[in-house]
mmCIF file of C-alpha atoms and ligand atoms in Angstrom:
data_model
loop_
_atom_site.group_PDB
_atom_site.id
_atom_site.type_symbol
_atom_site.label_atom_id
_atom_site.label_comp_id
_atom_site.label_asym_id
_atom_site.label_seq_id
_atom_site.Cartn_x
_atom_site.Cartn_y
_atom_site.Cartn_z
ATOM 1 C CA MET A 21 67.359 45.526 23.289
ATOM 2 C CA ARG A 22 67.913 43.862 26.658
ATOM 3 C CA PRO A 23 64.621 44.513 28.651
ATOM 4 C CA THR A 24 65.953 42.661 31.638
ATOM 5 C CA ALA A 25 68.420 45.467 32.129
ATOM 6 C CA LEU A 26 65.348 47.494 33.254
ATOM 7 C CA ILE A 27 65.513 45.733 36.604
ATOM 8 C CA PRO A 28 69.114 46.971 37.581
ATOM 9 C CA ALA A 29 68.125 50.310 36.253
ATOM 10 C CA LEU A 30 65.092 50.576 38.591
ATOM 11 C CA LEU A 31 67.057 49.159 41.486
ATOM 12 C CA SER A 32 69.904 51.515 40.892
ATOM 13 C CA ALA A 33 67.571 54.433 40.841
ATOM 14 C CA ALA A 34 66.006 53.336 44.166
ATOM 15 C CA ALA A 35 69.372 52.852 45.740
ATOM 16 C CA LEU A 36 70.432 56.235 44.566
ATOM 17 C CA VAL A 37 67.497 57.944 46.296
ATOM 18 C CA LEU A 38 68.175 56.078 49.547
ATOM 19 C CA ALA A 39 71.936 56.960 49.403
ATOM 20 C CA PHE A 40 70.844 60.521 48.825
ATOM 21 C CA LEU A 41 68.471 60.431 51.928
ATOM 22 C CA CYS A 42 71.409 59.003 54.102
ATOM 23 C CA LEU A 43 73.487 61.976 53.133
ATOM 24 C CA PHE A 44 70.761 64.488 53.482
ATOM 25 C CA ALA A 45 68.657 63.207 56.401
ATOM 26 C CA GLY A 46 68.470 66.059 58.963
ATOM 27 C CA HIS A 47 70.400 68.544 56.870
ATOM 28 C CA LYS A 48 67.740 71.063 57.680
ATOM 29 C CA LYS A 49 65.070 71.424 60.460
ATOM 30 C CA ASP A 50 62.472 68.733 60.409
ATOM 31 C CA PHE A 51 63.756 66.967 57.423
ATOM 32 C CA MET A 52 63.995 63.188 58.525
ATOM 33 C CA GLU A 53 65.057 64.081 62.032
ATOM 34 C CA ASP A 54 64.422 60.567 63.187
ATOM 35 C CA TYR A 55 67.014 59.340 60.809
ATOM 36 C CA HIS A 56 69.801 60.661 63.006
ATOM 37 C CA ILE A 57 73.125 58.857 63.584
ATOM 38 C CA LEU A 58 73.331 59.526 67.242
ATOM 39 C CA THR A 59 71.075 61.543 69.568
ATOM 40 C CA LEU A 60 72.352 62.810 72.840
ATOM 41 C CA ASN A 61 69.728 63.110 75.458
ATOM 42 C CA THR A 62 70.876 65.829 77.811
ATOM 43 C CA SER A 63 67.465 66.529 79.435
ATOM 44 C CA ARG A 64 68.774 65.271 82.784
ATOM 45 C CA LEU A 65 72.004 67.023 82.763
ATOM 46 C CA GLY A 66 70.603 69.583 85.134
ATOM 47 C CA GLU A 67 69.792 66.992 87.588
ATOM 48 C CA GLY A 68 73.450 66.404 88.459
ATOM 49 C CA VAL A 69 73.835 70.185 89.085
ATOM 50 C CA ILE A 70 70.766 70.116 91.343
ATOM 51 C CA ASN A 71 72.166 67.130 93.268
ATOM 52 C CA GLY A 72 75.465 68.926 93.566
ATOM 53 C CA THR A 73 74.004 72.171 94.770
ATOM 54 C CA LEU A 74 71.668 70.787 97.404
ATOM 55 C CA GLY A 75 73.083 71.756 100.718
ATOM 56 C CA GLN A 76 75.574 74.372 99.322
ATOM 57 C CA SER A 77 74.662 78.032 99.252
ATOM 58 C CA ASP A 78 77.980 79.897 98.864
ATOM 59 C CA SER A 79 79.409 78.429 95.702
ATOM 60 C CA THR A 80 78.596 79.456 92.121
ATOM 61 C CA LEU A 81 76.451 76.515 91.854
ATOM 62 C CA GLY A 82 74.632 77.532 94.979
ATOM 63 C CA SER A 83 73.602 80.692 93.181
ATOM 64 C CA LEU A 84 72.070 78.693 90.561
ATOM 65 C CA TRP A 85 69.545 77.512 93.012
ATOM 66 C CA ASN A 86 68.233 80.956 93.333
ATOM 67 C CA LEU A 87 67.038 80.767 89.775
ATOM 68 C CA VAL A 88 64.708 78.047 90.484
ATOM 69 C CA PRO A 89 61.239 79.259 91.618
ATOM 70 C CA ASP A 90 60.407 78.265 95.149
ATOM 71 C CA SER A 91 57.296 76.473 94.090
ATOM 72 C CA ILE A 92 59.200 73.633 92.369
ATOM 73 C CA GLN A 93 62.310 73.379 94.575
ATOM 74 C CA ASN A 94 61.101 70.232 95.958
ATOM 75 C CA ASP A 95 60.687 68.534 92.638
ATOM 76 C CA VAL A 96 64.251 67.584 91.568
ATOM 77 C CA SER A 97 63.051 66.775 88.024
ATOM 78 C CA GLU A 98 61.218 69.962 87.521
ATOM 79 C CA ALA A 99 63.997 72.007 89.027
ATOM 80 C CA ALA A 100 66.573 70.189 86.852
ATOM 81 C CA GLY A 101 64.589 71.082 83.808
ATOM 82 C CA VAL A 102 64.611 74.809 84.900
ATOM 83 C CA VAL A 103 68.356 74.746 85.495
ATOM 84 C CA THR A 104 69.180 73.044 82.244
ATOM 85 C CA GLU A 105 67.031 75.701 80.426
ATOM 86 C CA LYS A 106 68.740 78.610 82.336
ATOM 87 C CA LEU A 107 72.059 77.197 81.254
ATOM 88 C CA GLY A 108 71.105 77.231 77.616
ATOM 89 C CA ILE A 109 71.383 73.512 77.288
ATOM 90 C CA GLU A 110 68.719 71.700 75.119
ATOM 91 C CA ASP A 111 66.984 68.546 75.746
ATOM 92 C CA PHE A 112 68.597 66.773 72.917
ATOM 93 C CA TYR A 113 71.405 67.112 70.238
ATOM 94 C CA SER A 114 71.154 64.839 67.262
ATOM 95 C CA ALA A 115 74.020 64.165 64.926
ATOM 96 C CA HIS A 116 73.444 63.781 61.191
ATOM 97 C CA LEU A 117 76.054 63.368 58.338
ATOM 98 C CA LEU A 118 76.110 67.068 57.479
ATOM 99 C CA ASP A 119 75.125 68.826 60.682
ATOM 100 C CA TYR A 120 73.454 68.451 64.106
ATOM 101 C CA CYS A 121 70.104 69.519 65.273
ATOM 102 C CA TYR A 122 68.805 70.432 68.736
ATOM 103 C CA GLY A 123 65.555 71.151 70.509
ATOM 104 C CA GLN A 124 63.215 70.053 73.230
ATOM 105 C CA TYR A 125 61.248 66.970 73.913
ATOM 106 C CA THR A 126 57.452 67.506 73.756
ATOM 107 C CA PRO A 127 55.181 67.312 75.607
ATOM 108 C CA ALA A 128 57.680 66.263 78.477
ATOM 109 C CA GLU A 129 61.243 65.069 78.783
ATOM 110 C CA SER A 130 60.569 61.603 80.290
ATOM 111 C CA PRO A 131 57.734 59.286 80.187
ATOM 112 C CA ASN A 132 55.545 58.820 83.252
ATOM 113 C CA ALA A 133 52.480 56.842 84.320
ATOM 114 C CA THR A 134 50.221 58.636 81.978
ATOM 115 C CA LEU A 135 52.720 59.553 79.206
ATOM 116 C CA PRO A 136 54.079 56.637 77.298
ATOM 117 C CA ALA A 137 57.519 56.858 75.735
ATOM 118 C CA SER A 138 55.947 56.650 72.295
ATOM 119 C CA ALA A 139 54.128 59.885 72.810
ATOM 120 C CA ILE A 140 57.257 61.951 73.317
ATOM 121 C CA HIS A 141 58.429 63.676 70.265
ATOM 122 C CA LYS A 142 61.347 65.838 69.352
ATOM 123 C CA ASN A 143 60.523 69.428 68.719
ATOM 124 C CA VAL A 144 63.562 70.647 66.771
ATOM 125 C CA SER A 145 64.434 74.338 67.429
ATOM 126 C CA ALA A 146 67.170 74.601 64.789
ATOM 127 C CA CYS A 147 70.212 72.846 63.111
ATOM 128 C CA SER A 148 73.810 73.869 62.687
ATOM 129 C CA ASN A 149 75.128 75.025 59.424
ATOM 130 C CA GLN A 150 75.710 72.077 56.959
ATOM 131 C CA THR A 151 79.447 71.296 56.640
ATOM 132 C CA ALA A 152 81.170 68.686 54.472
ATOM 133 C CA MET A 153 83.295 66.451 56.792
ATOM 134 C CA PHE A 154 81.084 67.508 59.593
ATOM 135 C CA TYR A 155 82.112 66.157 62.949
ATOM 136 C CA PHE A 156 79.918 65.826 66.018
ATOM 137 C CA ASN A 157 81.548 67.545 68.899
ATOM 138 C CA PRO A 158 79.095 67.583 71.930
ATOM 139 C CA THR A 159 81.727 68.938 74.408
ATOM 140 C CA GLN A 160 82.191 72.030 72.212
ATOM 141 C CA ILE A 161 78.335 72.478 71.722
ATOM 142 C CA ILE A 162 77.664 72.331 75.486
ATOM 143 C CA GLU A 163 80.698 74.628 76.241
ATOM 144 C CA ASP A 164 79.376 77.215 73.762
ATOM 145 C CA ALA A 165 75.844 76.988 75.195
ATOM 146 C CA LEU A 166 77.234 77.594 78.669
ATOM 147 C CA ALA A 167 79.383 80.455 77.531
ATOM 148 C CA LYS A 168 76.264 82.152 75.970
ATOM 149 C CA SER A 169 74.148 81.647 79.082
ATOM 150 C CA GLY A 170 76.096 84.339 80.798
ATOM 151 C CA LEU A 171 76.119 82.304 83.959
ATOM 152 C CA ASP A 172 79.544 81.401 85.503
ATOM 153 C CA ILE A 173 79.098 77.644 84.936
ATOM 154 C CA THR A 174 81.734 75.539 83.358
ATOM 155 C CA LEU A 175 81.829 71.962 82.141
ATOM 156 C CA ASP A 176 83.599 70.969 85.329
ATOM 157 C CA ASP A 177 80.668 72.235 87.318
ATOM 158 C CA LEU A 178 78.399 69.990 85.279
ATOM 159 C CA GLU A 179 80.740 67.211 85.984
ATOM 160 C CA TRP A 180 80.695 66.810 82.202
ATOM 161 C CA PRO A 181 82.680 63.665 81.429
ATOM 162 C CA SER A 182 85.640 64.513 79.147
ATOM 163 C CA ASP A 183 85.843 60.759 78.379
ATOM 164 C CA ILE A 184 82.745 61.148 76.214
ATOM 165 C CA GLN A 185 84.678 63.385 73.818
ATOM 166 C CA ARG A 186 87.825 61.327 73.936
ATOM 167 C CA GLY A 187 85.588 58.339 72.829
ATOM 168 C CA LEU A 188 83.899 60.175 70.142
ATOM 169 C CA ASP A 189 87.287 61.727 68.824
ATOM 170 C CA ALA A 190 88.532 58.221 68.267
ATOM 171 C CA LEU A 191 85.681 57.841 65.698
ATOM 172 C CA ARG A 192 86.454 61.072 63.959
ATOM 173 C CA ILE A 193 88.447 59.533 61.078
ATOM 174 C CA VAL A 194 85.799 56.884 60.684
ATOM 175 C CA SER A 195 82.925 59.310 60.571
ATOM 176 C CA VAL A 196 84.707 61.590 58.078
ATOM 177 C CA THR A 197 85.762 58.618 55.978
ATOM 178 C CA ALA A 198 82.031 57.440 55.889
ATOM 179 C CA PHE A 199 81.085 60.852 54.546
ATOM 180 C CA VAL A 200 83.453 60.726 51.799
ATOM 181 C CA LEU A 201 82.450 57.078 50.906
ATOM 182 C CA TYR A 202 78.752 58.191 50.752
ATOM 183 C CA CYS A 203 79.778 60.870 48.238
ATOM 184 C CA ILE A 204 81.678 58.255 46.195
ATOM 185 C CA SER A 205 78.872 55.834 46.513
ATOM 186 C CA ILE A 206 76.379 58.307 45.200
ATOM 187 C CA GLY A 207 78.560 58.906 42.061
ATOM 188 C CA LEU A 208 78.985 55.152 41.416
ATOM 189 C CA ILE A 209 75.428 54.271 41.897
ATOM 190 C CA PHE A 210 74.503 57.069 39.477
ATOM 191 C CA LEU A 211 77.004 55.538 36.981
ATOM 192 C CA SER A 212 75.478 52.111 37.719
ATOM 193 C CA PHE A 213 71.966 53.557 36.795
ATOM 194 C CA VAL A 214 73.283 55.207 33.573
ATOM 195 C CA GLY A 215 74.997 51.978 32.598
ATOM 196 C CA ALA A 216 71.890 49.895 33.161
ATOM 197 C CA VAL A 217 69.812 52.379 31.006
ATOM 198 C CA VAL A 218 72.450 52.143 28.280
ATOM 199 C CA ALA A 219 72.312 48.326 28.452
ATOM 200 C CA VAL A 220 68.576 48.254 27.811
ATOM 201 C CA PHE A 221 69.375 49.595 24.380
ATOM 202 C CA ALA A 222 72.877 48.341 23.663
ATOM 203 C CA ALA A 223 73.029 44.659 24.593
ATOM 204 C CA GLY A 224 76.159 42.702 24.480
ATOM 205 C CA ARG A 225 78.707 41.261 26.769
ATOM 206 C CA LEU A 226 80.779 44.376 27.017
ATOM 207 C CA SER A 227 78.033 46.441 28.603
ATOM 208 C CA ALA A 228 77.147 43.674 31.027
ATOM 209 C CA CYS A 229 80.865 43.525 31.934
ATOM 210 C CA VAL A 230 81.166 47.291 32.504
ATOM 211 C CA ASN A 231 77.967 47.241 34.523
ATOM 212 C CA LEU A 232 79.222 44.424 36.627
ATOM 213 C CA LEU A 233 82.440 46.311 37.390
ATOM 214 C CA VAL A 234 80.679 49.529 38.284
ATOM 215 C CA GLY A 235 78.192 47.474 40.346
ATOM 216 C CA ILE A 236 81.092 45.816 42.201
ATOM 217 C CA LEU A 237 82.699 49.338 42.984
ATOM 218 C CA ALA A 238 79.357 50.850 43.999
ATOM 219 C CA PHE A 239 78.714 47.980 46.295
ATOM 220 C CA VAL A 240 82.135 48.083 48.045
ATOM 221 C CA ALA A 241 81.774 51.914 48.505
ATOM 222 C CA ILE A 242 78.235 51.801 49.941
ATOM 223 C CA GLY A 243 78.960 48.612 51.913
ATOM 224 C CA LEU A 244 82.020 50.183 53.457
ATOM 225 C CA ALA A 245 80.161 53.475 54.166
ATOM 226 C CA SER A 246 77.384 51.638 55.947
ATOM 227 C CA ALA A 247 79.809 49.427 57.952
ATOM 228 C CA LEU A 248 81.718 52.549 59.045
ATOM 229 C CA VAL A 249 78.634 54.490 60.011
ATOM 230 C CA THR A 250 77.238 51.409 61.769
ATOM 231 C CA ALA A 251 80.489 51.378 63.862
ATOM 232 C CA VAL A 252 80.112 54.994 64.630
ATOM 233 C CA ILE A 253 76.602 54.397 65.775
ATOM 234 C CA GLU A 254 77.341 51.487 67.925
ATOM 235 C CA LYS A 255 80.635 52.316 69.373
ATOM 236 C CA GLY A 256 79.797 56.136 69.756
ATOM 237 C CA GLY A 257 76.470 55.169 71.329
ATOM 238 C CA ASP A 258 78.099 52.806 73.794
ATOM 239 C CA VAL A 259 80.804 55.246 74.793
ATOM 240 C CA ILE A 260 78.220 58.004 75.566
ATOM 241 C CA ASN A 261 75.997 55.618 77.431
ATOM 242 C CA GLU A 262 78.894 54.373 79.472
ATOM 243 C CA LYS A 263 80.772 57.639 80.184
ATOM 244 C CA GLY A 264 77.508 59.620 80.518
ATOM 245 C CA ALA A 265 75.605 57.525 82.784
ATOM 246 C CA ASP A 266 76.921 59.377 85.865
ATOM 247 C CA VAL A 267 75.576 62.803 84.744
ATOM 248 C CA GLY A 268 72.326 61.388 83.203
ATOM 249 C CA VAL A 269 73.465 61.777 79.512
ATOM 250 C CA VAL A 270 71.839 59.066 77.377
ATOM 251 C CA ALA A 271 72.620 58.333 73.644
ATOM 252 C CA GLY A 272 69.975 57.074 71.116
ATOM 253 C CA LYS A 273 71.427 54.964 68.397
ATOM 254 C CA GLY A 274 70.346 55.698 64.809
ATOM 255 C CA ARG A 275 68.443 52.369 64.073
ATOM 256 C CA ARG A 276 66.433 54.038 61.258
ATOM 257 C CA PHE A 277 69.485 55.409 59.625
ATOM 258 C CA MET A 278 71.080 51.969 59.764
ATOM 259 C CA ALA A 279 67.964 50.555 58.160
ATOM 260 C CA LEU A 280 68.186 53.125 55.358
ATOM 261 C CA THR A 281 71.822 52.693 54.655
ATOM 262 C CA TRP A 282 71.843 48.868 54.703
ATOM 263 C CA ALA A 283 68.615 48.931 52.561
ATOM 264 C CA ALA A 284 70.651 50.940 49.940
ATOM 265 C CA THR A 285 73.438 48.438 50.151
ATOM 266 C CA GLY A 286 71.191 45.597 49.626
ATOM 267 C CA LEU A 287 69.689 47.141 46.477
ATOM 268 C CA VAL A 288 73.089 47.579 45.057
ATOM 269 C CA GLY A 289 73.986 44.084 45.992
ATOM 270 C CA VAL A 290 70.875 42.831 44.097
ATOM 271 C CA VAL A 291 72.057 44.936 41.037
ATOM 272 C CA LEU A 292 75.338 43.075 41.259
ATOM 273 C CA VAL A 293 73.656 39.762 41.360
ATOM 274 C CA VAL A 294 71.462 40.654 38.305
ATOM 275 C CA TRP A 295 74.575 41.474 36.323
ATOM 276 C CA VAL A 296 76.336 38.278 37.266
ATOM 277 C CA VAL A 297 73.333 36.371 36.156
ATOM 278 C CA GLU A 298 73.261 38.285 32.887
ATOM 279 C CA MET A 299 76.875 37.541 32.200
ATOM 280 C CA CYS A 300 76.280 33.863 32.792
ATOM 281 C CA ALA A 301 73.139 33.743 30.851
ATOM 282 C CA GLY A 302 74.959 35.590 28.012
ATOM 283 C CA ARG A 303 77.722 33.041 28.033
ATOM 284 C CA ARG A 304 75.309 30.185 27.864
ATOM 285 C CA ARG A 305 73.283 31.554 25.146
ATOM 286 C CA ARG A 306 76.467 32.175 23.222
ATOM 287 C CA GLY A 307 77.481 28.610 23.838
ATOM 288 C CA ALA A 308 74.156 27.283 22.756
ATOM 289 C CA TYR A 309 74.083 29.277 19.521
ATOM 290 C CA GLY A 310 77.631 28.536 18.598
ATOM 291 C CA GLY A 311 79.183 31.928 19.729
ATOM 292 C CA ALA A 312 76.574 33.953 17.838
ATOM 293 C CA LYS A 313 76.124 37.470 19.261
ATOM 294 C CA HIS A 314 72.850 37.841 20.887
ATOM 295 C CA GLY A 315 70.555 40.779 21.546
HETATM 296 C C1 NAG B 19 70.156 62.910 91.769
HETATM 297 O O1 NAG B 19 69.801 62.424 93.068
HETATM 298 C C2 NAG B 19 68.748 61.502 93.030
HETATM 299 C C3 NAG B 19 68.286 61.086 94.376
HETATM 300 O O2 NAG B 19 69.428 61.075 95.190
HETATM 301 C C4 NAG B 19 69.136 60.231 92.229
HETATM 302 O O3 NAG B 19 68.026 59.458 92.162
HETATM 303 C C5 NAG B 19 69.557 60.733 90.815
HETATM 304 O O4 NAG B 19 69.862 59.574 90.071
HETATM 305 C C6 NAG B 19 70.635 61.804 90.831
HETATM 306 N N1 NAG B 19 70.810 62.228 89.555
HETATM 307 C C7 NAG B 19 72.000 62.421 88.946
HETATM 308 C C8 NAG B 19 72.081 63.023 87.571
HETATM 309 O O5 NAG B 19 72.975 62.291 89.570
HETATM 310 C C1 NAG B 20 66.197 61.116 78.424
HETATM 311 O O1 NAG B 20 66.957 60.514 79.297
HETATM 312 C C2 NAG B 20 66.457 60.201 80.581
HETATM 313 C C3 NAG B 20 67.429 59.758 81.575
HETATM 314 O O2 NAG B 20 68.630 60.441 81.540
HETATM 315 C C4 NAG B 20 65.215 59.461 80.548
HETATM 316 O O3 NAG B 20 64.662 59.486 81.851
HETATM 317 C C5 NAG B 20 64.278 60.134 79.391
HETATM 318 O O4 NAG B 20 63.095 59.205 79.416
HETATM 319 C C6 NAG B 20 64.944 60.290 78.286
HETATM 320 N N1 NAG B 20 63.995 60.906 77.286
HETATM 321 C C7 NAG B 20 63.683 60.428 76.129
HETATM 322 C C8 NAG B 20 62.693 61.202 75.382
HETATM 323 O O5 NAG B 20 64.313 59.611 75.533
HETATM 324 C C1 NAG B 21 53.036 63.044 83.077
HETATM 325 O O1 NAG B 21 53.591 64.087 82.375
HETATM 326 C C2 NAG B 21 52.530 64.882 81.722
HETATM 327 C C3 NAG B 21 53.343 65.885 80.995
HETATM 328 O O2 NAG B 21 54.336 66.601 81.700
HETATM 329 C C4 NAG B 21 51.744 65.522 82.838
HETATM 330 O O3 NAG B 21 50.717 66.429 82.224
HETATM 331 C C5 NAG B 21 51.064 64.492 83.719
HETATM 332 O O4 NAG B 21 50.494 64.955 84.735
HETATM 333 C C6 NAG B 21 52.065 63.410 84.252
HETATM 334 N N1 NAG B 21 51.501 62.363 84.907
HETATM 335 C C7 NAG B 21 51.894 61.865 86.061
HETATM 336 C C8 NAG B 21 51.078 60.746 86.504
HETATM 337 O O5 NAG B 21 52.808 62.279 86.714
HETATM 338 C C1 NAG B 22 57.965 73.520 69.482
HETATM 339 O O1 NAG B 22 58.662 74.639 70.041
HETATM 340 C C2 NAG B 22 58.190 75.781 69.697
HETATM 341 C C3 NAG B 22 59.177 76.983 70.192
HETATM 342 O O2 NAG B 22 60.481 76.489 70.130
HETATM 343 C C4 NAG B 22 56.822 76.080 70.094
HETATM 344 O O3 NAG B 22 56.276 77.290 69.652
HETATM 345 C C5 NAG B 22 55.925 74.928 69.550
HETATM 346 O O4 NAG B 22 54.622 75.103 70.072
HETATM 347 C C6 NAG B 22 56.420 73.612 69.969
HETATM 348 N N1 NAG B 22 55.722 72.545 69.368
HETATM 349 C C7 NAG B 22 55.149 71.579 70.044
HETATM 350 C C8 NAG B 22 54.437 70.522 69.282
HETATM 351 O O5 NAG B 22 55.305 71.461 71.240
HETATM 352 C C1 NAG B 23 75.841 79.834 59.463
HETATM 353 O O1 NAG B 23 75.750 80.452 58.221
HETATM 354 C C2 NAG B 23 75.305 81.738 58.293
HETATM 355 C C3 NAG B 23 75.208 82.358 56.914
HETATM 356 O O2 NAG B 23 75.347 81.438 55.890
HETATM 357 C C4 NAG B 23 76.302 82.639 59.132
HETATM 358 O O3 NAG B 23 75.824 83.876 59.236
HETATM 359 C C5 NAG B 23 76.391 82.194 60.492
HETATM 360 O O4 NAG B 23 77.381 82.646 61.333
HETATM 361 C C6 NAG B 23 76.856 80.625 60.418
HETATM 362 N N1 NAG B 23 76.758 79.969 61.770
HETATM 363 C C7 NAG B 23 77.744 79.278 62.227
HETATM 364 C C8 NAG B 23 77.523 78.691 63.553
HETATM 365 O O5 NAG B 23 78.787 79.050 61.668
#
């Protein structure tokens, strides 16, 4: 018996749950939506169109103006909301590891004097189908929405910056690699859990040694996955905020996702430390008792 192996067993079980949550956060409507990787706030996208149409009446864009009720034509923000809605563009698009979700901000798109930002929530309409190796492609998403709207509006009319997609495309490999690493991590953390449970009953240096090896692999895998996804969040968010500023597109970075994935990494790291200590303690005990097997 090695009761101390219960500690890595419990820690591995907790890390396994967290790693699963990383993979499946947002995989369906309203399941951990706040644990997104990136959220694209497109609620102001219509404002650029409104600004562009003011003063033109003959172009395609000018005809959009006719869709806006007279009563709110003086309120750019309200009018922008109407235009965005007519174009079939949602308030937000949030990327997860397996899919993306979209919907409207409720009760309003932006905070005002009486409505603090903390009171604004996402009302998810739906999520895309889950795909392994999913890759977030907002340009395609907006293009599809425009095509479906039946209006003769293109990405160019919206002045959609193609640099956004160029920036995100550069992160494609990183993002897909992170997905693969999460799958590998889940397998290794599971092995680490099984190994720790076995070690509770079958003590000995071999089991501690095998567990240490599995622990190292699991730590490297989840650590790398976390690092890659952190890069996607930070770099992707910066690219969107930089290139999207002109058309009012803002990115929200997945702080909670980062907390989740680094917590999982931390737990696996502690498991590793426990096995190192076990190995050293085992060696010392063996030394003290003249090489006798312990346990
Ligand atoms: C639209 O025009 C208003 C007023 O000129 C400006 O404050 C706002 O930033 C513009 N919005 C966009 C998205 O260009
Ligand atoms: C969405 O972005 C706009 C600026 O483009 C901002 O005014 C608004 O507060 C944002 N909404 C949320 C819910 O973050
Ligand atoms: C703030 O927004 C809410 C929701 O749209 C609205 O009911 C309220 O009147 C607004 N307050 C101000 C001061 O504009
Ligand atoms: C969320 O949106 C749905 C329609 O898409 C609506 O019926 C529901 O009332 C909204 N919920 C909130 C809290 O605004
Ligand atoms: C999602 O999956 C359903 C059935 O599983 C299919 O009918 C639908 O076309 C798929 N949607 C997309 C966008 O691929």
